[in-house]
């Protein structure tokens, strides 16, 4: 059966596959490569010469904008903070999501549908509403403008995804395996730690990747709860891009400062995070 | 302690960390917003007491009404646009081709690009003075205005650009979950690869396709950065109105009312979907 | 309708692994041929090549004299039945069976008639508007069979169709399949690892191992007179005995000599457990080590000299011999020799079970 699966696509002329590849990569180059290339050129513009129409490439390149932007120590600080918050949000989401995901995946109960819908709700309500509401509460609790506050508010947005993805991946564990572990003398806790957690690894990888990335690029909630004391790379980016006047070269440099680490993490993690697990978490409502 | 009782206790203990967290940290701001939208709670100042004035303003004031329609226009159009692009890509990448692994990683890059960066990239490419208008001008051709234009074409492009990978990921997952034997069976029965795709794979992946579409739609109703940066000056989507009212005018009641209306819209769309699919599963005779 | 099938020199590789190393095979019109072998022997790969879900690296495939290996699956006019049933979950039983006819643009009235006939044939007329998930495994596989047969395929391919069913149902469906085949005479290629299915259903069996066909023959030929050790061991149980011939005498490993016709010095005998006679004899050279009661027969494990033999005794006629009893063994009159098969790697499990 695997044999059939592996090759069902291969009964196709080889040249057709090459053309398919060419077409797909060309489309990717146009929609992804070109914009990034243009942004890269903007980041390298020589401030003395500028880059004006009708030139298609900057007349002269310089790393002046890179130096001045990255020379700003607050950028590095923001990067470190983004990383810290991303990691904290990811672990907090995993920790909170696992028990609930287990219950949703493996225990039948009457209110399940209702709870599934409730978990979907934070995706429906605009982030600004949650952020302003929580921000007000945090102000009373002394959590506003703190890393803790930002982590807590971001987790509201990432937890639903994590629960859904973990639920999907826990649903795939055969009941027999768990029963076998119990008959071999494992307590429920031991089954959880030694069987369920390792088997849910694809779910943790996929959910963790998505959570980390959405934390890294999250703006609304971080800005409202954390700014101006807590500045992540994304809220920092906003000060370069969000205004009425955008200085293209600086904006381009900050764009890369945000994008490069994100992409590195993404490419590293993408090797371990299986597409089907990510898709399964989202694939039904 | 009897067994059933113990079971339900452990069930609730399991649910508490995740669901409990959301109850507290999502439920309380939601309650605050609902109360605020009818004047029973406010931020900073004293609450004016029960009033429907915020909803009235929202649903009668031309600016906000246009905003609501504009939000729906942006969400619907950008979602359809993404679906239109995502479906053929998903179909194509089901086949094997050289460089497939690389493509499967690269196409997801927009997933991790913040909206504000996406908007910036659109600007550098298609705004007046962007690369494409410059290139077109060299060829002696005009270039349509795509930034701050009436139809918000640039916004739609930017939003679709961000949501296509998500759709491809989810729809691709749903399609990959269709057993290979079932597709092979269709082929041996005389279906071409295209027919097998249309008549077997797509219908079986339909729950995934609709889920992806709805999630993209819901997500796009709150989109702020892209329309704010490259959208038309008027109308503005509700998401942008919410920011302006929150930070420039300090009108929490109005913000809460707009948020409630947006959430309600998304909920209605979801509800309609559930209603429809419930009918569909009944028709196919699941309940036996 | 039914056509003959010919595979010539089919090779299929996956990177460094050769799944199929040059297989040639002819299936006559109306014949039921089984590809039998352990998992990983290449039988499913061969079926995939015929079905068109796999592309051969070399070789040709002809159906009814027409070359089909260059055609996509849908233009080969084959019917296929899968182990997983592979029914379309979103279509009713009726629509599942109609699918192939719709692809062939058969008129609506004809579709109705032919679908009804096909469902009648597999005894599922009453369930035509059900959905696959509402059917049992056996019913699902009958639908799959009707779906594959209704298009009147040139060749019917069956990929372990009974493996997902429980034992009793498997036998029942096996008999139904036999009945259908004897009525319809569709050219069929059946893949299985179950030797009982192969023996019960086939006109001929092709025994496969290590990506090659070891030998082809009728069930009777292959069971009674296999040429190769692999066939002897895979098809049923057997005792393998190494002996050597000298001066028209065969020297068995336990100091027994028999008159012998062949001249070759070393021989490998294959003797079926049910062909060996056994009798209680205090002066006999054999010693019963253990016995297993299997209902229809009793299996004795007998040590004789350095050799261990399995002996099956049918029925409850003779009283049970006990462990430690001395016995005399009676070898069959016609001893059958097999070739040590050095072309293929014999998997260790079935062999070791016999000669521990």
PDB file of N, CA and C in Angstrom, chain C residues 38-39 230 233-234 310 346-356:
ATOM      1  N   UNK C  38       6.079 -13.601   0.842  1.00  0.00           N
ATOM      2  CA  UNK C  38       6.109 -12.873   2.111  1.00  0.00           C
ATOM      3  C   UNK C  38       6.062 -11.373   1.861  1.00  0.00           C
ATOM      4  N   UNK C  39       5.854 -10.591   2.901  1.00  0.00           N
ATOM      5  CA  UNK C  39       5.792  -9.146   2.679  1.00  0.00           C
ATOM      6  C   UNK C  39       7.161  -8.645   2.227  1.00  0.00           C
ATOM      7  N   UNK C 230      12.340 -22.753  -1.375  1.00  0.00           N
ATOM      8  CA  UNK C 230      11.502 -21.644  -0.912  1.00  0.00           C
ATOM      9  C   UNK C 230      10.025 -21.979  -1.085  1.00  0.00           C
ATOM     10  N   UNK C 233       8.799 -24.559   1.389  1.00  0.00           N
ATOM     11  CA  UNK C 233       8.640 -24.053   2.747  1.00  0.00           C
ATOM     12  C   UNK C 233       7.517 -23.038   2.876  1.00  0.00           C
ATOM     13  N   UNK C 234       7.334 -22.223   1.827  1.00  0.00           N
ATOM     14  CA  UNK C 234       6.341 -21.169   1.953  1.00  0.00           C
ATOM     15  C   UNK C 234       4.928 -21.702   1.777  1.00  0.00           C
ATOM     16  N   UNK C 310       8.661 -33.026  11.691  1.00  0.00           N
ATOM     17  CA  UNK C 310       7.266 -32.844  12.076  1.00  0.00           C
ATOM     18  C   UNK C 310       6.464 -33.917  11.380  1.00  0.00           C
ATOM     19  N   UNK C 346      16.475 -16.540   1.153  1.00  0.00           N
ATOM     20  CA  UNK C 346      15.327 -17.116   1.820  1.00  0.00           C
ATOM     21  C   UNK C 346      15.187 -16.451   3.181  1.00  0.00           C
ATOM     22  N   UNK C 347      14.027 -15.877   3.455  1.00  0.00           N
ATOM     23  CA  UNK C 347      13.857 -15.222   4.753  1.00  0.00           C
ATOM     24  C   UNK C 347      13.971 -16.260   5.857  1.00  0.00           C
ATOM     25  N   UNK C 348      14.513 -15.856   6.981  1.00  0.00           N
ATOM     26  CA  UNK C 348      14.827 -16.833   8.004  1.00  0.00           C
ATOM     27  C   UNK C 348      13.596 -17.356   8.727  1.00  0.00           C
ATOM     28  N   UNK C 349      12.579 -16.519   8.880  1.00  0.00           N
ATOM     29  CA  UNK C 349      11.504 -16.932   9.783  1.00  0.00           C
ATOM     30  C   UNK C 349      10.785 -18.226   9.379  1.00  0.00           C
ATOM     31  N   UNK C 350      10.252 -18.354   8.154  1.00  0.00           N
ATOM     32  CA  UNK C 350       9.509 -19.572   7.881  1.00  0.00           C
ATOM     33  C   UNK C 350      10.414 -20.812   7.924  1.00  0.00           C
ATOM     34  N   UNK C 351      11.660 -20.656   7.476  1.00  0.00           N
ATOM     35  CA  UNK C 351      12.557 -21.802   7.411  1.00  0.00           C
ATOM     36  C   UNK C 351      12.905 -22.282   8.807  1.00  0.00           C
ATOM     37  N   UNK C 352      13.244 -21.336   9.664  1.00  0.00           N
ATOM     38  CA  UNK C 352      13.695 -21.707  10.987  1.00  0.00           C
ATOM     39  C   UNK C 352      12.600 -22.363  11.807  1.00  0.00           C
ATOM     40  N   UNK C 353      11.375 -22.003  11.473  1.00  0.00           N
ATOM     41  CA  UNK C 353      10.294 -22.564  12.240  1.00  0.00           C
ATOM     42  C   UNK C 353      10.206 -24.067  11.996  1.00  0.00           C
ATOM     43  N   UNK C 354      10.534 -24.449  10.762  1.00  0.00           N
ATOM     44  CA  UNK C 354      10.400 -25.853  10.395  1.00  0.00           C
ATOM     45  C   UNK C 354      11.560 -26.667  10.944  1.00  0.00           C
ATOM     46  N   UNK C 355      12.751 -26.195  10.714  1.00  0.00           N
ATOM     47  CA  UNK C 355      13.934 -26.964  11.118  1.00  0.00           C
ATOM     48  C   UNK C 355      14.662 -26.268  12.243  1.00  0.00           C
ATOM     49  N   UNK C 356      14.164 -26.478  13.436  1.00  0.00           N
ATOM     50  CA  UNK C 356      14.795 -25.764  14.539  1.00  0.00           C
ATOM     51  C   UNK C 356      16.034 -26.510  15.006  1.00  0.00           C
TER      52      UNK C 356
END
